[in-house]
mmCIF file of C-alpha atoms in Angstrom:
data_model
loop_
_atom_site.group_PDB
_atom_site.id
_atom_site.type_symbol
_atom_site.label_atom_id
_atom_site.label_comp_id
_atom_site.label_asym_id
_atom_site.label_seq_id
_atom_site.Cartn_x
_atom_site.Cartn_y
_atom_site.Cartn_z
ATOM 1 C CA MET A 1 9.426 178.143 31.300
ATOM 2 C CA THR A 2 7.421 181.296 29.365
ATOM 3 C CA THR A 3 8.325 182.046 25.830
ATOM 4 C CA ILE A 4 8.247 184.338 23.972
ATOM 5 C CA GLN A 5 7.892 185.432 20.534
ATOM 6 C CA VAL A 6 7.019 189.082 18.115
ATOM 7 C CA TYR A 7 5.446 188.753 15.377
ATOM 8 C CA ARG A 8 4.457 191.886 12.794
ATOM 9 C CA ASN A 9 1.731 192.966 10.859
ATOM 10 C CA ARG A 10 2.182 192.846 7.821
ATOM 11 C CA ARG A 11 -0.205 195.238 6.346
ATOM 12 C CA ASN A 12 1.085 197.507 9.082
ATOM 13 C CA SER A 13 5.038 197.828 10.248
ATOM 14 C CA ASN A 14 3.810 199.771 13.373
ATOM 15 C CA LYS A 15 1.747 197.295 14.329
ATOM 16 C CA TYR A 16 2.767 194.147 16.315
ATOM 17 C CA ILE A 17 1.719 190.873 18.523
ATOM 18 C CA GLU A 18 3.646 188.919 21.306
ATOM 19 C CA VAL A 19 2.585 185.429 21.798
ATOM 20 C CA HIS A 20 3.538 183.923 25.229
ATOM 21 C CA ASN A 21 3.095 180.598 25.381
ATOM 22 C CA ASP A 22 3.424 178.305 28.468
ATOM 23 C CA GLY A 23 5.414 175.737 27.576
ATOM 24 C CA HIS A 24 1.978 173.327 27.238
ATOM 25 C CA TYR A 25 -1.473 174.522 25.879
ATOM 26 C CA HIS A 26 -2.292 177.660 26.029
ATOM 27 C CA ASN A 27 -1.222 180.812 24.148
ATOM 28 C CA SER A 28 -1.819 184.550 25.110
ATOM 29 C CA LEU A 29 -1.671 187.464 23.008
ATOM 30 C CA LYS A 30 -0.405 190.782 23.911
ATOM 31 C CA GLN A 31 -1.114 193.772 21.114
ATOM 32 C CA TYR A 32 0.451 196.944 20.283
ATOM 33 C CA LEU A 33 1.745 199.930 18.407
ATOM 34 C CA TYR A 34 5.209 200.495 18.505
ATOM 35 C CA TRP A 35 6.624 204.076 16.664
ATOM 36 C CA GLU A 36 9.945 205.126 16.049
ATOM 37 C CA ARG A 37 8.954 207.769 14.213
ATOM 38 C CA ASN A 38 6.953 210.828 14.186
ATOM 39 C CA VAL A 39 3.710 210.438 11.962
ATOM 40 C CA VAL A 40 3.680 213.422 11.137
ATOM 41 C CA THR A 41 7.002 215.111 10.359
ATOM 42 C CA GLY A 42 8.427 211.730 9.605
ATOM 43 C CA GLU A 43 11.838 212.806 12.377
ATOM 44 C CA PRO A 44 12.847 210.339 14.724
ATOM 45 C CA LEU A 45 11.658 210.075 18.302
ATOM 46 C CA PRO A 46 14.208 210.357 20.692
ATOM 47 C CA LYS A 47 12.758 207.761 22.548
ATOM 48 C CA PRO A 48 10.732 204.997 21.114
ATOM 49 C CA VAL A 49 6.863 204.950 21.932
ATOM 50 C CA LYS A 50 4.951 202.033 22.776
ATOM 51 C CA ASN A 51 0.578 201.786 22.977
ATOM 52 C CA ILE A 52 -0.675 198.770 24.056
ATOM 53 C CA THR A 53 -3.716 198.416 22.637
ATOM 54 C CA GLY A 54 -6.898 197.138 23.812
ATOM 55 C CA ASP A 55 -7.319 196.695 28.307
ATOM 56 C CA ARG A 56 -3.505 195.340 28.537
ATOM 57 C CA ARG A 57 -4.338 191.777 29.790
ATOM 58 C CA LEU A 58 -2.591 188.818 27.924
ATOM 59 C CA HIS A 59 -5.711 186.602 26.439
ATOM 60 C CA ARG A 60 -6.149 183.205 25.588
ATOM 61 C CA TRP A 61 -5.851 181.922 22.775
ATOM 62 C CA ARG A 62 -7.319 178.355 21.197
ATOM 63 C CA LYS A 63 -4.529 177.116 18.542
ATOM 64 C CA ALA A 64 -6.498 176.908 15.462
ATOM 65 C CA ASN A 65 -7.980 180.619 15.871
ATOM 66 C CA LEU A 66 -4.497 181.880 16.723
ATOM 67 C CA LYS A 67 -3.040 179.724 13.689
ATOM 68 C CA GLU A 68 -5.237 181.874 11.726
ATOM 69 C CA LEU A 69 -4.866 185.274 13.561
ATOM 70 C CA LEU A 70 -0.969 185.212 12.251
ATOM 71 C CA GLU A 71 -1.488 184.479 8.687
ATOM 72 C CA ASP A 72 -1.377 188.679 8.630
ATOM 73 C CA TYR A 73 1.993 188.538 10.610
ATOM 74 C CA GLU A 74 5.598 187.503 10.376
ATOM 75 C CA PRO A 75 7.995 186.543 12.888
ATOM 76 C CA VAL A 76 10.472 189.292 14.303
ATOM 77 C CA THR A 77 13.765 188.163 14.179
ATOM 78 C CA ALA A 78 16.617 190.433 16.384
#
């Protein structure tokens, strides 16, 4: 069963990473930007915008590389 965990960047609060773990050794990532407010005016958007960066595919990462990447991120709790 695949588990999905979401992390937020510590320096940019609009930048997120989804880590998909298949229960074995494979970790796949998807990076996106999530906007709830208008960047220019600061007003709340009627509907939040999720911009997926890159080629919109999940890419596998080795555990050591993933740990290094996640040093800049903190887990998001719902």
